[in-house]
PDB file of C-alpha atoms in Angstrom:
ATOM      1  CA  UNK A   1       0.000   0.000   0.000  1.00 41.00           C
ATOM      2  CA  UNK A   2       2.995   2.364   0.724  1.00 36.00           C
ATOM      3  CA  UNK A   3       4.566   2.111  -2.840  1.00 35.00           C
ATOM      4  CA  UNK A   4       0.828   2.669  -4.458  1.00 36.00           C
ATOM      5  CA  UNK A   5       0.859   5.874  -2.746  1.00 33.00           C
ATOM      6  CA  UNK A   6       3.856   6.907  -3.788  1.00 33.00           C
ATOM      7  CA  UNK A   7       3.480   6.112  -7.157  1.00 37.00           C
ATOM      8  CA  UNK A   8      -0.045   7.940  -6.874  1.00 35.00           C
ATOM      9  CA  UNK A   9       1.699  11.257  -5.554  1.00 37.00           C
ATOM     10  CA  UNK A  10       3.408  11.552  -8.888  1.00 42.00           C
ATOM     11  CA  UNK A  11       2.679  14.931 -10.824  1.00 42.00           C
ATOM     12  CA  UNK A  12       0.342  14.650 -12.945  1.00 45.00           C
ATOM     13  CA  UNK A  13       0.676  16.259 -16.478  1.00 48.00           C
ATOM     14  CA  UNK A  14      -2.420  18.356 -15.613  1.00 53.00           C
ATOM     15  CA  UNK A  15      -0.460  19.784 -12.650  1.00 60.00           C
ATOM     16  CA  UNK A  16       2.878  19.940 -14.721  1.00 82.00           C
ATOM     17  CA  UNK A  17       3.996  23.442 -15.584  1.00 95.00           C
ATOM     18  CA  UNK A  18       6.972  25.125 -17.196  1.00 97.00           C
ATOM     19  CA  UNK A  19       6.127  28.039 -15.021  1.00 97.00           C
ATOM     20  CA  UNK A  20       9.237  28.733 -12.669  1.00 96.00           C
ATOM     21  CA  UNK A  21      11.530  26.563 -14.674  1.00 97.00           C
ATOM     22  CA  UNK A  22      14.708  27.929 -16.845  1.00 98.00           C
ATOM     23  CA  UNK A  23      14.720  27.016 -21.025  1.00 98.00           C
ATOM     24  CA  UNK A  24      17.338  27.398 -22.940  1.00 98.00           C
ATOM     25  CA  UNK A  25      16.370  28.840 -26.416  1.00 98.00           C
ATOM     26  CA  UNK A  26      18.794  28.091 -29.487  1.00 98.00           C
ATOM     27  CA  UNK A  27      18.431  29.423 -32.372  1.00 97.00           C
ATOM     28  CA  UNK A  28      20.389  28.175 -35.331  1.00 97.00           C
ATOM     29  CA  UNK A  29      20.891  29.726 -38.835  1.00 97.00           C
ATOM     30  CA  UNK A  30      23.695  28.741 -40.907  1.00 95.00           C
ATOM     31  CA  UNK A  31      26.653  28.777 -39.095  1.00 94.00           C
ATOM     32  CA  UNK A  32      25.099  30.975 -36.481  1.00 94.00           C
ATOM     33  CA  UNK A  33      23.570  29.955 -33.144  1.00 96.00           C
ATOM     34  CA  UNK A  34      22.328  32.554 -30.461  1.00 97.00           C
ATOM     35  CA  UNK A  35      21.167  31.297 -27.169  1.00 98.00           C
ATOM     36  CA  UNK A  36      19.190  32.889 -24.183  1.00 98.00           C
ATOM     37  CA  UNK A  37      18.336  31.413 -21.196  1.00 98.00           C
ATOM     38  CA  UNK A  38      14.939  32.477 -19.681  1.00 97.00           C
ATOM     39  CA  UNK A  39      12.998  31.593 -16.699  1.00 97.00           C
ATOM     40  CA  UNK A  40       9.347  30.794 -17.495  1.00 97.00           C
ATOM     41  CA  UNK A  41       6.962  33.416 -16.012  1.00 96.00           C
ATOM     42  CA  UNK A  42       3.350  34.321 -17.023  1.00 92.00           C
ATOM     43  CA  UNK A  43       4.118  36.519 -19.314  1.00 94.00           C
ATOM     44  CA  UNK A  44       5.921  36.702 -22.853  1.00 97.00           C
ATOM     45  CA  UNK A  45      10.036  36.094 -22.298  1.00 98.00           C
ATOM     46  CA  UNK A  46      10.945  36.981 -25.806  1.00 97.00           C
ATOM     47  CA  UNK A  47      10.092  40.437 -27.875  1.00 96.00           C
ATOM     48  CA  UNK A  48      12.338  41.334 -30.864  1.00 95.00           C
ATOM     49  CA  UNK A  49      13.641  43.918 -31.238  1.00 93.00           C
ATOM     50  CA  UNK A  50      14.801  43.485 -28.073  1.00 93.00           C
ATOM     51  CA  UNK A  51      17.975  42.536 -26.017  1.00 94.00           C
ATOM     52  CA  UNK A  52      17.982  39.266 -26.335  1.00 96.00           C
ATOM     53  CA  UNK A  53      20.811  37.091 -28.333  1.00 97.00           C
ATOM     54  CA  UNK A  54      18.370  35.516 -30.944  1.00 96.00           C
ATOM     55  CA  UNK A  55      16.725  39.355 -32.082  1.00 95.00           C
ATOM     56  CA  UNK A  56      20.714  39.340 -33.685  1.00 93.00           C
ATOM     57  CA  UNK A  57      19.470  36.473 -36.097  1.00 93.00           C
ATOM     58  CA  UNK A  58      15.240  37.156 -36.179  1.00 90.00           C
ATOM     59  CA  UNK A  59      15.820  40.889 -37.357  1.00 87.00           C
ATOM     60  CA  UNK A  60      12.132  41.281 -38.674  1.00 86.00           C
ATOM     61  CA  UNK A  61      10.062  43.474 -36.419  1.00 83.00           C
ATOM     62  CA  UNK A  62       7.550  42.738 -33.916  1.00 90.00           C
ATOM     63  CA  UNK A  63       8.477  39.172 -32.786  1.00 95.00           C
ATOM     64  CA  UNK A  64       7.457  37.219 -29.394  1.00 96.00           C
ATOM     65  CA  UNK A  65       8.199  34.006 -27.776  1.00 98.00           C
ATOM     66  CA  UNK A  66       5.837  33.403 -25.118  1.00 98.00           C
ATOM     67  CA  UNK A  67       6.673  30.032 -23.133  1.00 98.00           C
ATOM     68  CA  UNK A  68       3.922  28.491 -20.978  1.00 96.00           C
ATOM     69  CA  UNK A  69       2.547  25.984 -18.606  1.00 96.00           C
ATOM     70  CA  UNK A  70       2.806  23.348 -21.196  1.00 96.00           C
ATOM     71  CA  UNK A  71       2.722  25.647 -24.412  1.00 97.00           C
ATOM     72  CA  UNK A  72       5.320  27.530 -26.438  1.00 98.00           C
ATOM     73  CA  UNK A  73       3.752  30.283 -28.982  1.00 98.00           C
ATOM     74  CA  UNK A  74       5.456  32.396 -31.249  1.00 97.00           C
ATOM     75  CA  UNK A  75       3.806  35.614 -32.474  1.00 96.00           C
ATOM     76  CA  UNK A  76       5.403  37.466 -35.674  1.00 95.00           C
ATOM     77  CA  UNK A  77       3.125  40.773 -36.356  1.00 90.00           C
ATOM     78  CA  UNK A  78       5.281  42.625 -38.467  1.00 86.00           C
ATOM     79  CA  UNK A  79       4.828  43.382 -42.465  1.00 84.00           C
ATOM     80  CA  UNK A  80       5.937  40.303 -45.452  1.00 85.00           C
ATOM     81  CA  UNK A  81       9.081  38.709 -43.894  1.00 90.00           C
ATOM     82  CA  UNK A  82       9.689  35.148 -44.167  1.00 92.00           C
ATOM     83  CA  UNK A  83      12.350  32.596 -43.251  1.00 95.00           C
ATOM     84  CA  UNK A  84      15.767  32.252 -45.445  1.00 95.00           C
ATOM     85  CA  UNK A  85      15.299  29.077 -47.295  1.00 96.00           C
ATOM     86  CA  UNK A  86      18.640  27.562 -46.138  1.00 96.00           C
ATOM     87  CA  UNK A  87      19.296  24.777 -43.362  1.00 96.00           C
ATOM     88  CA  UNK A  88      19.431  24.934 -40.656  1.00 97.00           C
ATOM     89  CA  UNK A  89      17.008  27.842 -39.835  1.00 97.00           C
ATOM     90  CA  UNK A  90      14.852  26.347 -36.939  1.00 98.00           C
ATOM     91  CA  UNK A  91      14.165  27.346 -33.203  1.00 98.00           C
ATOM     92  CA  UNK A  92      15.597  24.928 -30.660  1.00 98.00           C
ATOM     93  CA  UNK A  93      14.232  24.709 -27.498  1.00 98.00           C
ATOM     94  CA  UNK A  94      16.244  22.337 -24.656  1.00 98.00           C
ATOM     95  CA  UNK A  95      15.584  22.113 -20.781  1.00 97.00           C
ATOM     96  CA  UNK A  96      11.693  21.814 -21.131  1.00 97.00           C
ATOM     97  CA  UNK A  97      10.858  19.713 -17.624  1.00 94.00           C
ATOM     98  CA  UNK A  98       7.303  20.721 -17.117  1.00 94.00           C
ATOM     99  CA  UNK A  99       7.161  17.499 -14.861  1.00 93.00           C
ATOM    100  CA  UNK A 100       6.914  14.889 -17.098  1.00 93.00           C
ATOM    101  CA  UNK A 101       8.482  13.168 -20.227  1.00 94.00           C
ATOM    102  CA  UNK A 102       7.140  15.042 -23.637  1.00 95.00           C
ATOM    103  CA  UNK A 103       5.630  12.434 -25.250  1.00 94.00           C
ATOM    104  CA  UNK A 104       3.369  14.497 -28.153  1.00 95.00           C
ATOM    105  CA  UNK A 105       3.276  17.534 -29.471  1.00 96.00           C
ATOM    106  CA  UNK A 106      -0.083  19.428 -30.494  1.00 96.00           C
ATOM    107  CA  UNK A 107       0.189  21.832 -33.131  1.00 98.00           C
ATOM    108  CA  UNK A 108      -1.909  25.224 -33.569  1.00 97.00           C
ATOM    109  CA  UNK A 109      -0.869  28.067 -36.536  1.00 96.00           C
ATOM    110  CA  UNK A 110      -1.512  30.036 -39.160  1.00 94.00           C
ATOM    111  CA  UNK A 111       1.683  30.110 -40.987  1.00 95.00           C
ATOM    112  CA  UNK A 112       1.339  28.771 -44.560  1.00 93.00           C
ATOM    113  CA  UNK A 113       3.704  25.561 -44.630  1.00 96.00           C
ATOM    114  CA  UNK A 114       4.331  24.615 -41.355  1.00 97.00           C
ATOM    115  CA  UNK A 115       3.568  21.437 -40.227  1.00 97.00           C
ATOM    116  CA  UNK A 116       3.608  18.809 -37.401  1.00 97.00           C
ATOM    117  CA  UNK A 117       6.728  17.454 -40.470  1.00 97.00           C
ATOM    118  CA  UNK A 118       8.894  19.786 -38.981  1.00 98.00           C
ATOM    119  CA  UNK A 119       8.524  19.595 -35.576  1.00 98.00           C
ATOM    120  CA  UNK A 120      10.896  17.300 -34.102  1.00 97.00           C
ATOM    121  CA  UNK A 121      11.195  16.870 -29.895  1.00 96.00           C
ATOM    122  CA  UNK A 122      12.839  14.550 -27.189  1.00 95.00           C
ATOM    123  CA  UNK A 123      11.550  14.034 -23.825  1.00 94.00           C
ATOM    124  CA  UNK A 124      12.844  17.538 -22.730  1.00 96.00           C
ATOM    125  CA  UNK A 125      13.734  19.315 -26.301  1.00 97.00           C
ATOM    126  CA  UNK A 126      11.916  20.783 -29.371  1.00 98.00           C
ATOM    127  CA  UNK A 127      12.831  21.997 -32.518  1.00 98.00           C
ATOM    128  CA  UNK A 128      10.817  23.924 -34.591  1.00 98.00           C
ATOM    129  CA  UNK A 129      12.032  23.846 -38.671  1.00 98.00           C
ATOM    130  CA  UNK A 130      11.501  27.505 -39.930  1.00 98.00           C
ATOM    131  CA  UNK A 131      13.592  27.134 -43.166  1.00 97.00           C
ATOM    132  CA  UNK A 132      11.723  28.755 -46.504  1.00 97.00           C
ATOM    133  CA  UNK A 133       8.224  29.501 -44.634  1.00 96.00           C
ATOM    134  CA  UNK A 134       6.535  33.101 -44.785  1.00 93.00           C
ATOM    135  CA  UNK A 135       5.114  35.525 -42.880  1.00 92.00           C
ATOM    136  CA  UNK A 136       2.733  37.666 -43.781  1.00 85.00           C
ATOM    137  CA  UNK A 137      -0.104  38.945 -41.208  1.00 79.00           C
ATOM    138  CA  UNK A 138      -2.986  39.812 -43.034  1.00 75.00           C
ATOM    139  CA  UNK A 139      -4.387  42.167 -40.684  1.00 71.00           C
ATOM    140  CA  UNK A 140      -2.716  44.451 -37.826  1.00 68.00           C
ATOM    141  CA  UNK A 141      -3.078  42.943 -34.836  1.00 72.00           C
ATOM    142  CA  UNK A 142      -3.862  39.358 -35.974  1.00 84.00           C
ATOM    143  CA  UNK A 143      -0.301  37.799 -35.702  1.00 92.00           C
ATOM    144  CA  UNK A 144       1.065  34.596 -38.085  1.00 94.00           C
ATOM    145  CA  UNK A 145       1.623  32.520 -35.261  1.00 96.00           C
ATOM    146  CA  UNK A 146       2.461  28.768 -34.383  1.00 98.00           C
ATOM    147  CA  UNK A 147       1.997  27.392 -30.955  1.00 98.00           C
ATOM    148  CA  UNK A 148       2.733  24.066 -29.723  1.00 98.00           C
ATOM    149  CA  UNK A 149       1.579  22.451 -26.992  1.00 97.00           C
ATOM    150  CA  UNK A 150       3.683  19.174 -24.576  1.00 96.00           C
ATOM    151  CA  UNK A 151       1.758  16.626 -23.751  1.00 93.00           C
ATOM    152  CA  UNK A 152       3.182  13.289 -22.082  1.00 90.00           C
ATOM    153  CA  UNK A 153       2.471   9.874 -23.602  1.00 76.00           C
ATOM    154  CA  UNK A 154       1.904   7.811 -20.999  1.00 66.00           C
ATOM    155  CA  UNK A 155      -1.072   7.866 -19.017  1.00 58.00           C
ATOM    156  CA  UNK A 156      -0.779  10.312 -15.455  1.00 58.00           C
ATOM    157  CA  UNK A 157       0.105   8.817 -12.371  1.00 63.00           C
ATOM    158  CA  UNK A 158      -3.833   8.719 -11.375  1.00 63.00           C
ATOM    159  CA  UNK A 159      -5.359   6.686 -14.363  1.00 60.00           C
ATOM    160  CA  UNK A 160      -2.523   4.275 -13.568  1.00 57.00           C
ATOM    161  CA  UNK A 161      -3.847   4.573 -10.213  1.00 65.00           C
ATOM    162  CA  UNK A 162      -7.008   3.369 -11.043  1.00 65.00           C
ATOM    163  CA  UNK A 163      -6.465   1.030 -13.001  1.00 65.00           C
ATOM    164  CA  UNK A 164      -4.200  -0.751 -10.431  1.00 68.00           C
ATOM    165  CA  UNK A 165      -6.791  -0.202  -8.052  1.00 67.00           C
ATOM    166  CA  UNK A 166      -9.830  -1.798 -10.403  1.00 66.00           C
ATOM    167  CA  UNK A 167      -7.385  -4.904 -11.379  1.00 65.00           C
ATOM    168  CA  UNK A 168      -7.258  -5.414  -7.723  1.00 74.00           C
ATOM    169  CA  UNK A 169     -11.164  -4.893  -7.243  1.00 66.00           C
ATOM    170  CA  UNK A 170     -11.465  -7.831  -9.774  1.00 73.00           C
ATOM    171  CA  UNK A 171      -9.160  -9.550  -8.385  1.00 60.00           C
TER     172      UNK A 171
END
């Protein structure tokens, strides 16, 4: 009964959160890579033009990352920019320990030609392929956009939970 309770006290993924935790953000282009490290808070960590090291290689205007519980979105509302069509170009993000192994990624955007075919993670990593795609808002205010969400693929420490505890009901 004492190691069933442990293994129920587990975090769940539903009470996983980034918030509080420190990512590392790579960004590599070329033969360039620019890196910030960033605690997670509630708010967006990222704006370009800004000080951080990866507004030296994302020069278009008007450019957030916004990293949360279980989420990153980037937010481009500038005029027609796009991606250089030459590898790599892609956003690398390592340290991601919202509590539990990523297992999936869910995929939200309106940027013409991304797709869940370049997205690529580990159980604490994600890279985000940016090579060739556009950006072009159509309206002020309504941002091109992707946003990803982590999701663990095993089942939380509480369906495991119950199932142990129906198997031994039957039993």
């Amino acid at each position: 009964a004492a190691s069933l309770a442990a293994f129920i006290s587990g975090t769940s993924a539903s009470q996983a959160s980034l918030i509080g935790t420190s990512v590392t953000l790579n960004y590599d282009y070329q033969a360039q890579t620019s890196t910030d490290i960033f605690t997670v808070g509630s708010g967006v960590e990222i704006t370009c033009p800004g000080a951080a090291n990866v507004c030296g290689i994302l020069t278009a205007p008007t450019q957030t990352v916004d990293v949360g519980a279980s989420s990153i979105l980037y937010a481009y509302n500038g005029s027609g920019a796009s991606f250089n069509a030459v590898p790599p170009n892609k956003f690398d993000f390592e340290n991601l320990n919202p509590g539990f192994t990523i297992g999936n990624v869910n995929l939200s955007k309106n940027i013409s030609g991304l797709d869940l075919n370049r997205v690529t993670f580990t159980g604490s990593s994600l890279q985000i392929n940016m090579e060739g795609l556009g950006l072009n808002p159509t309206k002020p205010g309504s941002p091109d956009f992707f946003n990803i969400g982590l999701t663990s693929a095993v089942p939380e420490p509480s369906t495991w939970a119950m199932m142990i505890l129906g198997f031994i009901g039957i039993g």
